[in-house]
């Protein structure tokens, strides 16, 4: 059971990286599904880690997302030293939208936004 939990967590991580890359390219799930030859529901399942992606499908997805299989697996650059992996944070519903909004805020107002967020965090 412990092994299956790890495999499930890895599937979620791969799905989160798929979703992140798809959103970076501003692709809809339907568009990615058409490029890969599956239904958009299947893409949803992959992105949420509900279904495991086969090796051949992972290659097709990487090609469609203009990235490498290694990047989707979170293995690219492993030998370059410790790197903070923000994927789990960005996989949180709404996190990517929040970051995109934050980037549109003028730099002069970002300190205020961070202060408000820290206040909300400590109030939770």
Coordinates of N, CA and C in Angstrom, one line a residue:
X1 N 0.8 -1.2 0.0 CA 0.0 0.0 0.0 C 0.9 1.3 0.0
X2 N 2.0 1.2 0.7 CA 2.8 2.4 0.8 C 3.4 2.7 -0.6
X3 N 3.8 1.6 -1.3 CA 4.3 1.8 -2.7 C 3.2 2.4 -3.6
X4 N 2.0 2.0 -3.5 CA 0.9 2.5 -4.3 C 0.7 4.0 -4.0
X5 N 0.8 4.4 -2.8 CA 0.7 5.8 -2.4 C 1.7 6.6 -3.1
X6 N 3.0 6.1 -3.1 CA 4.1 6.9 -3.7 C 3.8 7.0 -5.2
X7 N 3.4 5.9 -5.8 CA 3.1 5.9 -7.3 C 2.0 7.0 -7.6
X8 N 0.9 7.0 -6.7 CA -0.2 7.9 -6.9 C 0.3 9.4 -6.8
X9 N 1.2 9.6 -5.8 CA 1.7 11.0 -5.6 C 2.6 11.4 -6.8
X10 N 3.3 10.4 -7.4 CA 4.1 10.7 -8.6 C 3.2 11.0 -9.8
X11 N 2.1 10.3 -9.9 CA 1.1 10.6 -11.0 C 0.6 12.0 -10.8
X12 N 0.3 12.4 -9.6 CA -0.2 13.7 -9.4 C 0.8 14.8 -9.7
X13 N 2.1 14.5 -9.4 CA 3.2 15.4 -9.7 C 3.3 15.6 -11.3
X14 N 3.3 14.4 -12.0 CA 3.4 14.5 -13.4 C 2.2 15.2 -14.0
X15 N 1.0 15.0 -13.5 CA -0.2 15.7 -14.0 C -0.1 17.2 -13.7
X16 N 0.4 17.5 -12.6 CA 0.6 19.0 -12.2 C 1.5 19.7 -13.2
X17 N 2.6 19.0 -13.5 CA 3.6 19.5 -14.5 C 3.0 19.6 -15.9
X18 N 2.1 18.7 -16.2 CA 1.4 18.7 -17.5 C 0.5 20.0 -17.5
X19 N -0.2 20.1 -16.5 CA -1.2 21.3 -16.4 C -0.4 22.6 -16.4
X20 N 0.7 22.7 -15.7 CA 1.4 23.9 -15.6 C 2.0 24.2 -17.0
X21 N 2.5 23.3 -17.7 CA 3.1 23.5 -19.0 C 2.0 23.9 -20.0
X22 N 0.9 23.2 -19.9 CA -0.3 23.5 -20.8 C -0.7 24.9 -20.6
X23 N -0.8 25.3 -19.4 CA -1.3 26.7 -19.1 C -0.2 27.7 -19.5
X24 N 1.1 27.4 -19.4 CA 2.1 28.3 -19.8 C 2.0 28.6 -21.3
X25 N 1.6 27.6 -22.0 CA 1.4 27.7 -23.5 C 0.0 28.2 -23.8
X26 N -0.8 28.5 -22.8 CA -2.2 28.9 -23.0 C -3.0 28.0 -23.9
X27 N -2.8 26.7 -23.7 CA -3.6 25.7 -24.4 C -4.8 25.3 -23.5
X28 N -5.9 25.1 -24.1 CA -7.1 24.5 -23.5 C -6.9 23.0 -23.4
X29 N -7.5 22.3 -22.4 CA -7.5 20.9 -22.3 C -7.9 20.2 -23.6
X30 N -9.0 20.8 -24.2 CA -9.5 20.2 -25.5 C -8.5 20.3 -26.6
X31 N -7.7 21.4 -26.7 CA -6.7 21.5 -27.7 C -5.6 20.5 -27.5
X32 N -5.1 20.3 -26.3 CA -4.1 19.4 -26.0 C -4.6 18.0 -26.3
X33 N -5.8 17.7 -25.9 CA -6.4 16.4 -26.2 C -6.4 16.1 -27.7
X34 N -6.8 17.1 -28.5 CA -6.8 16.9 -30.0 C -5.4 16.6 -30.5
X35 N -4.4 17.3 -30.0 CA -3.0 17.1 -30.4 C -2.5 15.7 -30.1
X36 N -3.0 15.2 -28.9 CA -2.5 13.9 -28.4 C -3.3 12.7 -28.9
X37 N -4.6 13.0 -29.2 CA -5.5 12.0 -29.7 C -6.3 11.3 -28.6
X38 N -6.6 12.0 -27.6 CA -7.5 11.5 -26.5 C -8.6 12.5 -26.2
X39 N -9.5 12.2 -25.3 CA -10.6 13.1 -25.0 C -10.1 14.1 -24.0
X40 N -10.7 15.3 -23.9 CA -10.3 16.3 -22.9 C -10.5 15.7 -21.5
X41 N -11.5 14.8 -21.3 CA -11.7 14.2 -20.0 C -10.5 13.4 -19.6
X42 N -9.9 12.7 -20.6 CA -8.7 12.0 -20.3 C -7.5 12.9 -19.8
X43 N -7.4 14.0 -20.5 CA -6.4 15.0 -20.1 C -6.7 15.5 -18.7
X44 N -7.9 15.7 -18.3 CA -8.3 16.1 -17.0 C -7.8 15.0 -16.0
X45 N -8.1 13.8 -16.3 CA -7.7 12.7 -15.4 C -6.2 12.6 -15.3
X46 N -5.5 12.8 -16.4 CA -4.0 12.8 -16.3 C -3.5 14.0 -15.4
X47 N -4.1 15.1 -15.6 CA -3.7 16.3 -14.9 C -3.9 16.2 -13.4
X48 N -5.0 15.5 -13.0 CA -5.3 15.3 -11.6 C -4.7 14.1 -11.0
X49 N -4.0 13.3 -11.8 CA -3.3 12.1 -11.3 C -4.3 11.0 -11.1
X50 N -5.5 11.1 -11.6 CA -6.5 10.0 -11.5 C -6.1 8.8 -12.4
X51 N -5.5 9.1 -13.5 CA -5.1 8.1 -14.5 C -3.6 8.2 -14.7
X52 N -3.0 7.1 -14.8 CA -1.5 7.0 -15.1 C -1.3 7.2 -16.6
X53 N -0.3 8.0 -16.9 CA 0.0 8.2 -18.3 C 1.0 7.1 -18.8
X54 N 0.7 6.5 -19.9 CA 1.6 5.5 -20.4 C 2.8 6.2 -21.0
X55 N 3.9 5.4 -21.2 CA 5.1 6.0 -21.7 C 4.9 6.6 -23.1
X56 N 4.3 5.8 -24.0 CA 4.1 6.4 -25.3 C 3.2 7.6 -25.3
X57 N 2.2 7.6 -24.5 CA 1.3 8.8 -24.4 C 2.1 10.0 -23.8
X58 N 3.0 9.7 -22.8 CA 3.8 10.8 -22.2 C 4.7 11.4 -23.3
X59 N 5.3 10.6 -24.2 CA 6.1 11.2 -25.2 C 5.2 12.1 -26.1
X60 N 4.0 11.6 -26.5 CA 3.2 12.5 -27.3 C 2.8 13.8 -26.6
X61 N 2.5 13.7 -25.3 CA 2.1 14.9 -24.6 C 3.3 15.8 -24.5
X62 N 4.5 15.3 -24.2 CA 5.7 16.2 -24.2 C 5.9 16.9 -25.5
X63 N 5.7 16.2 -26.6 CA 5.9 16.8 -27.9 C 4.8 17.9 -28.1
X64 N 3.6 17.6 -27.8 CA 2.5 18.6 -27.9 C 2.7 19.8 -27.1
X65 N 3.3 19.6 -25.9 CA 3.6 20.7 -25.0 C 5.0 21.4 -25.1
X66 N 5.7 20.9 -26.2 CA 6.9 21.5 -26.6 C 7.9 21.5 -25.4
X67 N 8.0 20.3 -24.8 CA 8.9 20.1 -23.7 C 9.5 18.7 -23.7
X68 N 10.2 18.3 -22.7 CA 10.8 16.9 -22.7 C 10.0 16.1 -21.7
X69 N 10.1 14.8 -21.9 CA 9.5 13.8 -21.0 C 10.2 14.0 -19.6
X70 N 11.5 14.3 -19.7 CA 12.3 14.5 -18.4 C 11.7 15.6 -17.6
X71 N 11.3 16.7 -18.3 CA 10.7 17.9 -17.6 C 9.4 17.5 -17.0
X72 N 8.5 16.8 -17.8 CA 7.2 16.4 -17.2 C 7.4 15.4 -16.0
X73 N 8.4 14.6 -16.0 CA 8.7 13.7 -14.9 C 9.4 14.5 -13.7
X74 N 9.8 15.7 -13.9 CA 10.5 16.4 -12.9 C 11.9 16.0 -12.7
X75 N 12.5 15.4 -13.8 CA 13.8 14.9 -13.7 C 14.9 15.7 -14.5
X76 N 14.4 16.7 -15.2 CA 15.3 17.5 -16.0 C 16.2 18.4 -15.1
X77 N 17.5 18.3 -15.2 CA 18.3 19.2 -14.4 C 18.6 18.6 -13.0
X78 N 18.3 17.3 -12.8 CA 18.4 16.8 -11.5 C 19.9 16.9 -11.0
X79 N 20.8 16.7 -11.9 CA 22.2 16.7 -11.5 C 22.8 18.2 -11.3
X80 N 22.0 19.2 -11.4 CA 22.5 20.5 -11.3 C 22.5 21.1 -9.9
X81 N 22.1 20.2 -8.9 CA 22.0 20.7 -7.5 C 20.6 20.9 -7.1
X82 N 20.4 21.2 -5.8 CA 19.0 21.4 -5.3 C 18.3 22.6 -5.9
X83 N 17.1 22.4 -6.4 CA 16.3 23.4 -7.0 C 14.9 23.3 -6.3
X84 N 14.4 24.5 -6.0 CA 13.0 24.5 -5.4 C 12.0 24.2 -6.4
X85 N 11.2 23.2 -6.2 CA 10.2 22.7 -7.1 C 8.8 23.3 -6.7
X86 N 8.4 24.3 -7.4 CA 7.1 25.0 -7.1 C 5.9 24.3 -7.6
X87 N 6.1 23.2 -8.3 CA 5.0 22.5 -9.0 C 3.9 22.2 -8.0
X88 N 4.2 21.6 -6.8 CA 3.1 21.3 -5.9 C 2.3 22.5 -5.5
X89 N 3.0 23.6 -5.3 CA 2.3 24.9 -4.9 C 1.4 25.4 -6.1
X90 N 1.9 25.3 -7.3 CA 1.2 25.8 -8.4 C 0.0 24.9 -8.8
X91 N 0.1 23.6 -8.3 CA -1.0 22.7 -8.6 C -2.2 22.9 -7.8
X92 N -2.1 23.7 -6.7 CA -3.2 24.1 -5.8 C -4.2 24.9 -6.7
X93 N -5.5 24.6 -6.6 CA -6.5 25.3 -7.4 C -6.4 26.8 -7.1
X94 N -6.3 27.6 -8.2 CA -6.3 29.0 -8.1 C -4.9 29.6 -7.9
X95 N -3.9 28.8 -7.6 CA -2.5 29.3 -7.4 C -1.9 30.0 -8.6
X96 N -2.1 29.3 -9.8 CA -1.5 29.9 -11.0 C -2.2 31.2 -11.4
X97 N -3.5 31.2 -11.2 CA -4.2 32.5 -11.5 C -3.8 33.6 -10.6
X98 N -3.6 33.3 -9.3 CA -3.1 34.3 -8.3 C -1.7 34.8 -8.7
X99 N -0.8 33.9 -9.1 CA 0.5 34.3 -9.6 C 0.4 35.2 -10.8
X100 N -0.4 34.8 -11.8 CA -0.6 35.6 -13.0 C -1.1 37.0 -12.7
X101 N -2.1 37.1 -11.7 CA -2.6 38.4 -11.3 C -1.5 39.2 -10.6
X102 N -0.7 38.5 -9.8 CA 0.3 39.2 -9.0 C 1.3 39.8 -10.0
X103 N 1.7 39.1 -11.1 CA 2.6 39.6 -12.0 C 2.1 40.8 -12.8
X104 N 0.8 41.0 -12.9 CA 0.2 42.1 -13.6 C 0.2 43.4 -12.7
X105 N 0.4 43.2 -11.4 CA 0.3 44.3 -10.4 C 1.6 45.1 -10.5
X106 N 1.5 46.4 -10.6 CA 2.8 47.2 -10.6 C 3.7 46.9 -9.4
X107 N 5.0 46.8 -9.7 CA 6.0 46.5 -8.7 C 5.8 47.3 -7.4
X108 N 5.4 48.6 -7.6 CA 5.2 49.5 -6.4 C 4.1 49.0 -5.5
X109 N 3.2 48.2 -6.0 CA 2.0 47.8 -5.1 C 2.2 46.4 -4.6
X110 N 3.2 45.6 -5.0 CA 3.4 44.2 -4.7 C 3.7 44.0 -3.2
X111 N 4.4 45.0 -2.6 CA 4.7 44.9 -1.1 C 3.4 44.9 -0.4
X112 N 2.4 45.7 -0.8 CA 1.1 45.8 -0.1 C 0.4 44.4 -0.2
X113 N 0.4 43.8 -1.4 CA -0.2 42.5 -1.6 C 0.4 41.5 -0.8
X114 N 1.7 41.4 -0.7 CA 2.4 40.4 0.2 C 2.1 40.6 1.6
X115 N 2.0 41.9 2.1 CA 1.6 42.2 3.5 C 0.2 41.7 3.8
X116 N -0.7 41.9 2.8 CA -2.1 41.4 3.0 C -2.2 39.9 3.1
X117 N -1.4 39.3 2.2 CA -1.4 37.8 2.2 C -0.8 37.2 3.5
X118 N 0.2 37.8 4.0 CA 0.8 37.4 5.3 C -0.2 37.5 6.4
X119 N -0.9 38.7 6.4 CA -1.9 38.9 7.4 C -3.1 37.9 7.3
X120 N -3.5 37.5 6.1 CA -4.5 36.5 6.0 C -4.0 35.1 6.4
X121 N -2.7 34.9 6.1 CA -2.1 33.6 6.5 C -2.1 33.4 8.0
X122 N -1.7 34.5 8.7 CA -1.6 34.4 10.2 C -3.0 34.4 10.8
X123 N -4.0 34.9 10.1 CA -5.3 34.9 10.7 C -6.0 33.6 10.5
X124 N -5.4 32.7 9.7 CA -6.1 31.4 9.4 C -5.9 30.4 10.5

